[in-house]
Amino acid sequence: MLIDCPHCGPRSNEEFTAKGDATAKLPAGDAGPEAHYRHVFVRDNPRGRHEEFWHHTGGCRCWLVVTRDTVTHEIFEVTTASEHLERQASGGKK
Amino acid sequence: MRYSVFTLAQQALKGHTGWPKAWRQVAPQKAYDIIVVGGGGHGLATAYYLARNHGMKRVALVEKGLIGLGNVGRNTTIVRANYNLEGNEPFYAHSLRLWEGLEKELNYNVMFSQRGVINLFHSDGQRDRFVRRGNSILLHGADAVLLDRDGVRRYAPMIDIDNSRFPVMGGLLQPRAGTARHDAVAWGFARGADRLGVDIIQNCEVIGFDIQNGVVKGVETTLGPIRAERVGIAVAGNTSTLGRMAGLELPIESHVLQAFVSEGLKPFLDCVVTFGVGHFYVSQSDKGGMVFGGDIDGYNSYAQRGNLPMVEHVVEAGVTMIPRLSRVRVLRSWGGIMDMSMDGSPIIDKTPVEGLYLNCGWNYGGFKATPASGWCFAHLMATGEMHEVSRAHRLDRFRTGHSIDEEGTGAQPNLH
């Protein structure tokens, strides 16, 4: 699996550390135990398109958001986590 | 037909042309008392024990493909009961006892071989942890022996005990642990269940659940609807996919685990050994192939194949532990989809949908659990009560803070 890092270019997935589902959002501190339970433990675990964090530990050390197919391992898009957050904040489409 | 030396002799005289099929090919009936979804080891064992222990007559097992083509045929066949925590060890100790009587019970040769499993340790801290785990194992009625360096050398002389980076200090041995023929376990349970009247329905995929007012009424399948008041799900890596059809939110991620087998060698390794530095475990099959595996690839996956970096990692760990493996050629590798739970321990429980039961979260330890998983899941579905040795495997333990985290890694499925 090659991940096309926005800073370093295409690199083997062994340079990266998979950090899990990027759609799990940390709830507000006062959101209550149920919201925190869901954030920590509940996962959609889709068969198909999946947004996930990868940390480029063996490269630029940036956190990336990779959109990947969990059946074919095809990668659709790679952005930095900060750009991903900006897009979400502006309500913009992916 | 019961297998015995007499039937064998009889069939030998007939040129082995008269063996009947081990289980019937059946089309689904309209309704059953209980439907088990998933024809892997756990589903088959569940169907068997529903009939055997609880006298259930109208049980169906539905499988989307053919039985035994999923994880029960894709593992490294290791059977052990060397866990640490109160919520787990009694369950696995029970499983090991069931393994010991399984061939007689099923009248089927599952080639259970109690050749021993050694976990190597390489530091004082690791030794102390293993001693503690060994004591926990002994307290729960399974067996454990602490080996020093010479003990390991005697037991498994091919291990590089004097490795310059990771010298071996000793090992925790479980003599009653070992390996079994994985396919035979599936076939044996299928035959046993069939003989007790369970309908095993292959090529029948569940595509939905009939749920009315929060109560399950049956399943929709590719062969049409089948009605039942009680439905049990035991589908390993596809748990989330099926759970979604029933509206369940689950603490599960699906990951791929690769395993490998080498070309056949003369007898070389007569126990199972696990490395204490990297994640690597190896045994030798009765055909002579070295069967080995390591960590999961580490990212969510539904593909029954992995990537090359993990192949390299596993082989490196293996060659570090047993240098003479370096000239052995790998014959095949394969991947299975693990239902990784958020604490690394399994779930056998009711769901919020009345009549719908869940058996999942086996991570990559499902094979050894096969008999006890079936035993406890059948107990739950037949009686409505959790079995004594499986009380802690609750679905709501994550919500209530009762996680059973053997590895102490937290809610990080790719680290278990």
XYZ file of C-alpha atoms in Angstrom:
510
model
C 0.000 0.000 0.000
C 1.489 3.356 -1.029
C 0.340 6.468 0.808
C 0.882 9.719 -1.075
C 1.998 12.032 1.726
C 1.333 15.701 0.817
C 4.842 16.607 2.047
C 6.966 13.570 1.201
C 5.287 12.010 -1.830
C 4.286 8.359 -2.223
C 5.761 6.179 0.515
C 5.257 2.575 1.647
C 2.748 2.128 4.448
C 5.494 0.797 6.722
C 6.669 4.399 7.230
C 3.288 5.225 8.728
C 1.450 4.323 11.910
C -2.265 3.657 11.540
C -4.139 5.677 14.142
C -7.685 4.598 13.492
C -11.056 6.022 12.529
C -10.877 9.764 11.753
C -14.627 10.247 12.035
C -14.602 9.595 15.795
C -14.720 13.138 17.181
C -13.786 14.123 20.701
C -16.989 15.440 22.282
C -17.134 18.599 24.375
C -15.969 18.118 27.951
C -19.494 18.518 29.319
C -21.118 16.267 26.700
C -21.795 13.543 29.269
C -20.607 9.951 29.705
C -22.663 8.495 26.843
C -21.010 10.771 24.251
C -17.566 9.958 25.622
C -18.319 6.237 25.659
C -19.291 6.407 21.996
C -16.215 8.426 21.107
C -13.807 5.978 22.767
C -15.450 2.620 22.052
C -18.056 2.648 19.261
C -16.865 2.366 15.659
C -18.758 2.359 12.341
C -16.177 -0.091 10.941
C -17.437 0.310 7.371
C -16.838 -2.235 4.645
C -15.683 0.094 1.881
C -14.790 3.792 2.129
C -13.156 4.686 5.442
C -11.605 7.939 6.691
C -8.696 7.272 8.986
C -5.710 8.897 10.632
C -2.227 7.834 9.648
C 0.833 9.314 11.372
C 3.870 9.641 9.123
C 6.181 8.469 11.905
C 9.011 7.522 9.546
C 8.818 10.732 7.506
C 7.546 14.251 8.113
C 5.755 13.155 11.317
C 2.557 14.850 10.177
C -0.849 13.466 10.998
C -2.727 12.685 7.807
C -6.302 11.808 7.002
C -6.421 9.002 4.429
C -9.651 8.012 2.683
C -9.218 4.342 1.835
C -11.302 1.363 0.768
C -11.170 -1.335 3.445
C -11.950 -4.099 0.927
C -9.617 -3.236 -1.966
C -7.031 -1.157 -0.010
C -7.432 1.518 -2.720
C -6.582 5.014 -1.488
C -8.855 7.822 -2.724
C -7.454 10.853 -0.978
C -4.738 11.941 1.439
C -4.843 15.293 3.236
C -3.132 16.663 6.297
C -5.198 16.484 9.459
C -5.142 20.273 9.785
C -6.523 20.748 6.280
C -9.163 18.128 7.053
C -10.178 20.081 10.155
C -10.302 23.393 8.258
C -12.604 21.838 5.684
C -14.870 20.514 8.389
C -14.892 23.892 10.172
C -15.871 25.707 6.975
C -18.539 23.071 6.348
C -16.978 22.556 2.936
C -17.386 19.408 0.986
C -14.627 16.855 1.056
C -22.474 -43.435 10.580
C -20.277 -43.743 13.659
C -16.597 -43.901 12.831
C -14.816 -46.875 14.394
C -12.237 -49.494 13.551
C -15.102 -51.758 12.408
C -16.621 -49.249 9.993
C -13.129 -48.522 8.737
C -12.499 -52.230 8.056
C -15.915 -52.565 6.456
C -15.281 -49.619 4.156
C -11.771 -50.816 3.342
C -13.251 -54.058 2.007
C -15.585 -52.012 -0.191
C -12.733 -49.877 -1.488
C -13.913 -46.854 0.540
C -16.819 -46.297 -1.818
C -19.560 -46.486 0.808
C -18.738 -43.595 3.163
C -21.834 -41.423 3.589
C -21.651 -37.622 3.502
C -20.596 -36.234 6.884
C -23.536 -33.825 6.939
C -26.713 -33.437 4.917
C -27.294 -30.813 2.211
C -30.567 -29.209 3.204
C -32.823 -26.388 2.053
C -34.115 -24.105 4.796
C -37.497 -24.720 6.407
C -39.863 -21.807 6.993
C -39.246 -21.572 10.741
C -36.908 -22.770 13.468
C -36.603 -22.298 17.224
C -33.084 -20.920 16.881
C -31.009 -19.691 13.945
C -27.240 -19.446 14.243
C -25.720 -17.094 11.658
C -22.194 -18.052 10.613
C -20.779 -21.461 9.742
C -17.340 -20.998 11.214
C -15.961 -22.850 14.188
C -17.909 -20.863 16.756
C -21.237 -21.027 14.923
C -20.890 -24.767 14.333
C -19.893 -25.410 17.944
C -22.852 -23.300 19.099
C -25.289 -25.290 16.954
C -23.751 -28.543 18.211
C -24.023 -27.646 21.894
C -27.551 -26.235 21.462
C -28.607 -29.699 20.368
C -26.237 -31.680 22.601
C -26.476 -29.797 25.912
C -29.914 -28.228 25.683
C -31.862 -30.706 23.594
C -32.879 -28.064 21.046
C -34.499 -29.875 18.128
C -35.212 -27.154 15.586
C -31.890 -25.420 15.058
C -30.636 -23.983 11.766
C -27.159 -22.781 10.969
C -26.890 -20.460 7.960
C -23.596 -19.753 6.241
C -23.081 -17.367 3.315
C -20.469 -19.569 1.643
C -19.259 -23.009 2.592
C -18.511 -23.927 6.174
C -14.932 -23.701 7.289
C -13.759 -21.253 4.608
C -13.451 -18.314 6.995
C -11.171 -17.892 9.988
C -11.549 -21.466 11.239
C -9.634 -22.513 8.125
C -7.264 -19.523 8.216
C -5.527 -19.633 11.571
C -2.294 -21.004 13.036
C -4.214 -23.764 14.899
C -2.797 -22.947 18.343
C -4.796 -24.008 21.400
C -3.793 -22.591 24.789
C -5.274 -21.266 28.006
C -2.603 -18.900 29.268
C -4.483 -15.703 30.003
C -4.141 -13.509 33.044
C -7.372 -11.773 33.938
C -10.236 -13.064 36.012
C -12.751 -12.405 33.222
C -10.834 -14.512 30.677
C -8.787 -17.319 32.224
C -11.672 -19.450 33.619
C -13.241 -19.343 30.154
C -10.088 -20.498 28.380
C -9.374 -23.121 31.055
C -12.867 -24.475 30.363
C -12.125 -24.436 26.641
C -8.908 -26.418 27.124
C -10.793 -29.066 29.129
C -13.329 -29.338 26.294
C -10.517 -29.696 23.748
C -9.123 -32.601 25.741
C -12.320 -34.578 25.303
C -13.337 -33.259 21.906
C -12.358 -36.185 19.690
C -14.255 -38.678 21.808
C -17.175 -36.280 22.104
C -17.419 -35.698 18.350
C -16.282 -39.165 17.224
C -13.962 -37.273 14.904
C -10.188 -36.998 14.744
C -9.383 -33.301 15.173
C -5.711 -34.212 15.691
C -5.507 -32.335 18.984
C -1.852 -32.510 19.942
C -0.845 -31.335 23.426
C 2.700 -30.517 22.488
C 3.067 -27.521 24.807
C 3.280 -23.775 24.212
C 6.286 -21.759 25.420
C 6.170 -17.967 25.756
C 9.772 -16.725 25.846
C 10.845 -13.857 28.094
C 13.916 -11.725 27.738
C 14.072 -9.368 30.731
C 13.477 -9.267 34.487
C 10.292 -7.270 34.073
C 8.905 -9.629 31.481
C 9.756 -12.611 33.681
C 7.904 -11.075 36.627
C 4.869 -10.482 34.447
C 4.950 -14.081 33.206
C 5.323 -15.433 36.760
C 2.242 -13.471 37.744
C 0.351 -14.765 34.713
C 1.515 -18.314 35.475
C 0.153 -18.041 39.007
C -3.143 -16.736 37.671
C -3.326 -19.671 35.236
C -2.654 -22.186 38.052
C -5.291 -20.587 40.274
C -7.889 -21.107 37.562
C -7.128 -24.771 37.058
C -4.988 -24.722 33.918
C -1.274 -25.516 33.946
C 1.894 -23.463 33.750
C 5.591 -24.184 34.281
C 8.341 -21.590 34.507
C 11.403 -22.606 32.503
C 14.854 -21.120 32.989
C 17.380 -20.769 30.159
C 18.467 -24.386 30.373
C 14.844 -25.484 30.469
C 14.163 -23.645 27.214
C 17.363 -25.046 25.720
C 16.293 -28.597 26.563
C 12.753 -28.090 25.326
C 13.487 -26.202 22.105
C 17.189 -26.330 21.269
C 16.828 -24.551 17.931
C 15.985 -21.223 19.597
C 18.813 -18.670 19.580
C 18.981 -18.386 23.359
C 22.232 -16.419 23.309
C 20.972 -13.860 20.785
C 23.195 -10.827 21.251
C 20.356 -8.286 21.233
C 17.538 -10.260 22.836
C 19.025 -13.094 24.924
C 16.380 -15.500 26.202
C 16.069 -15.604 30.002
C 13.467 -18.343 30.131
C 9.933 -19.163 29.199
C 6.472 -19.823 30.520
C 5.420 -23.284 29.372
C 1.901 -24.626 29.257
C 2.313 -28.386 28.699
C -1.398 -29.073 28.080
C -1.587 -26.491 25.301
C -0.852 -27.410 21.696
C -2.348 -27.468 18.234
C -5.288 -29.069 16.406
C -6.237 -29.690 12.809
C -8.363 -26.600 12.157
C -10.479 -27.874 9.255
C -11.258 -31.067 11.136
C -12.609 -28.999 14.019
C -15.127 -27.358 11.673
C -16.006 -30.647 9.993
C -16.270 -32.518 13.293
C -18.650 -29.980 14.803
C -20.667 -29.846 11.551
C -21.019 -33.615 11.479
C -21.842 -33.745 15.183
C -24.502 -31.034 14.886
C -25.985 -32.649 11.798
C -26.257 -35.998 13.566
C -28.231 -34.278 16.319
C -30.682 -32.839 13.776
C -29.273 -29.358 13.138
C -29.910 -28.100 9.596
C -26.645 -26.754 8.187
C -27.595 -24.475 5.302
C -24.697 -23.399 3.129
C -24.611 -20.709 0.431
C -27.311 -18.846 2.336
C -26.312 -15.254 3.123
C -28.195 -13.204 5.693
C -29.180 -9.893 4.064
C -31.384 -8.494 6.804
C -33.200 -9.095 10.064
C -36.936 -9.117 10.642
C -37.223 -6.972 13.759
C -40.634 -5.807 14.972
C -40.923 -3.414 17.931
C -37.427 -4.302 19.083
C -38.038 -8.053 18.947
C -36.374 -10.312 16.411
C -38.758 -12.463 14.356
C -36.369 -14.025 11.873
C -33.787 -13.341 9.193
C -33.936 -12.414 5.518
C -31.588 -14.525 3.453
C -30.648 -15.018 -0.167
C -32.765 -18.209 0.026
C -35.779 -16.311 1.373
C -36.987 -15.413 4.866
C -36.539 -17.835 7.771
C -38.486 -17.267 10.974
C -37.121 -17.766 14.489
C -37.661 -16.146 17.878
C -33.975 -16.451 18.721
C -31.090 -15.574 16.411
C -27.401 -15.793 17.279
C -24.692 -13.973 15.303
C -21.210 -15.559 15.167
C -19.634 -14.081 12.046
C -16.202 -12.858 13.228
C -14.879 -10.133 10.900
C -18.305 -9.417 9.411
C -19.879 -8.611 12.788
C -20.205 -4.875 12.117
C -21.797 -5.479 8.708
C -24.474 -7.731 10.196
C -24.814 -5.613 13.317
C -25.610 -2.604 11.141
C -28.526 -4.535 9.574
C -29.926 -4.981 13.084
C -29.211 -1.375 14.107
C -26.446 -2.300 16.561
C -23.588 0.039 17.410
C -20.583 -2.113 18.210
C -17.134 -1.760 19.783
C -15.553 -3.690 16.903
C -13.013 -2.940 14.176
C -12.206 -5.453 11.418
C -8.505 -6.006 10.820
C -6.493 -8.392 8.680
C -4.113 -10.933 10.236
C -1.710 -12.810 8.000
C -0.380 -16.295 8.585
C 2.204 -18.370 6.757
C 3.315 -21.905 6.114
C 6.689 -23.068 4.830
C 7.663 -26.002 2.679
C 7.595 -29.337 4.518
C 10.602 -30.142 6.687
C 11.658 -33.181 8.666
C 10.624 -33.059 12.341
C 12.255 -29.910 13.693
C 10.070 -28.232 16.292
C 7.825 -30.325 18.543
C 6.124 -27.543 20.512
C 4.671 -24.083 19.900
C 7.029 -21.184 20.654
C 6.202 -17.506 20.895
C 8.836 -14.790 20.781
C 8.921 -12.326 23.664
C 10.367 -9.340 21.812
C 8.569 -9.147 18.494
C 5.219 -10.733 17.928
C 5.918 -14.146 16.409
C 4.591 -17.637 17.039
C 5.500 -20.866 15.279
C 4.732 -24.556 15.304
C 5.298 -27.427 12.896
C 2.317 -29.100 11.295
C 2.032 -32.854 11.018
C 2.815 -32.520 7.301
C 6.085 -30.833 8.247
C 5.375 -27.220 7.289
C 6.371 -24.493 9.709
C 3.152 -22.631 10.517
C 3.732 -19.118 11.792
C 2.251 -15.681 12.209
C 2.668 -12.344 13.912
C 0.782 -9.106 14.383
C -2.241 -7.866 12.506
C -1.416 -5.453 9.693
C -2.697 -2.600 11.850
C -5.324 -0.857 9.708
C -9.019 -1.579 9.183
C -9.504 -4.203 6.499
C -12.110 -6.535 5.087
C -9.703 -7.960 2.508
C -8.583 -11.517 3.198
C -5.067 -10.569 2.233
C -2.455 -8.295 3.784
C 0.498 -6.193 2.725
C 4.190 -6.973 2.391
C 5.638 -4.832 5.224
C 3.998 -7.150 7.783
C 5.321 -10.208 5.921
C 8.825 -8.791 6.253
C 8.280 -7.914 9.915
C 7.022 -11.392 10.809
C 9.857 -13.141 8.986
C 12.449 -10.880 10.644
C 11.108 -11.750 14.087
C 11.090 -15.450 13.199
C 14.650 -15.482 11.944
C 15.802 -13.555 15.015
C 14.266 -16.207 17.259
C 15.263 -19.261 15.185
C 18.138 -18.253 12.833
C 18.091 -21.517 10.899
C 14.624 -20.635 9.605
C 16.374 -18.137 7.314
C 16.867 -20.762 4.598
C 13.359 -22.178 4.797
C 11.108 -21.180 1.912
C 7.619 -19.845 2.570
C 5.052 -21.829 0.652
C 1.858 -19.878 1.209
C 0.467 -16.916 3.118
C -3.120 -15.964 3.745
C -5.176 -13.420 5.621
C -8.203 -13.642 7.858
C -10.482 -10.854 9.040
C -10.368 -10.381 12.795
C -13.206 -8.849 14.775
C -10.973 -6.765 17.020
C -12.803 -5.574 20.115
C -11.847 -2.379 21.902
C -10.265 -4.202 24.861
C -8.937 -7.314 23.131
C -11.434 -9.657 24.814
C -14.525 -11.337 23.357
C -18.223 -10.609 23.673
C -20.884 -13.298 24.247
C -24.067 -11.491 25.203
C -27.627 -10.471 24.430
C -28.116 -7.356 22.312
C -30.598 -4.492 22.791
C -32.801 -6.326 20.238
C -34.821 -8.944 22.111
C -34.028 -12.464 20.914
C -30.872 -11.362 19.075
C -27.617 -12.659 20.556
C -24.046 -11.744 19.740
C -20.817 -13.736 19.748
C -17.875 -11.622 18.527
C -14.693 -9.784 19.412
C -12.371 -12.777 19.239
C -9.473 -10.663 18.009
C -6.925 -13.190 16.823
C -7.592 -15.714 19.560
C -10.749 -17.299 18.301
C -9.565 -20.762 17.342
C -8.580 -21.938 20.826
C -11.908 -20.669 22.140
C -14.022 -22.647 19.654
C -15.521 -25.305 21.997
C -16.079 -22.998 24.974
C -17.428 -20.215 22.784
C -20.023 -22.604 21.373
C -20.718 -24.036 24.823
C -21.296 -20.618 26.445
C -23.174 -19.065 23.502
C -25.490 -22.083 23.361
C -26.025 -21.784 27.118
C -26.905 -18.107 26.758
C -29.340 -18.642 23.882
C -31.003 -21.701 25.421
C -31.330 -20.466 29.003
C -31.220 -16.673 28.675
C -28.437 -16.595 31.284
C -24.729 -16.004 30.734
C -22.585 -19.029 31.439
C -20.568 -18.880 34.649
C -17.158 -18.839 32.927
C -18.232 -16.193 30.421
C -20.026 -13.745 32.739
C -17.518 -10.960 32.115
C -17.844 -11.039 28.309
C -20.644 -8.506 28.329
C -21.439 -6.161 25.466
C -22.070 -3.251 27.849
C -18.771 -3.588 29.727
C -17.257 -0.736 27.728
C -20.061 1.582 28.774
C -19.834 0.593 32.445
C -16.042 0.628 32.672
C -15.496 -3.121 33.044
C -13.148 -3.632 30.090
C -11.041 -6.824 30.133
C -7.799 -5.443 28.766
C -5.211 -8.269 28.904
C -2.505 -6.255 27.166
C -3.181 -2.970 28.906
C -3.218 -1.084 25.619
C -6.535 0.744 25.998
C -9.159 1.162 23.288
C -6.648 0.667 20.436
C -7.696 -2.437 18.504
C -4.594 -2.397 16.328
C -2.364 -2.763 19.403
C -3.992 -5.767 21.063
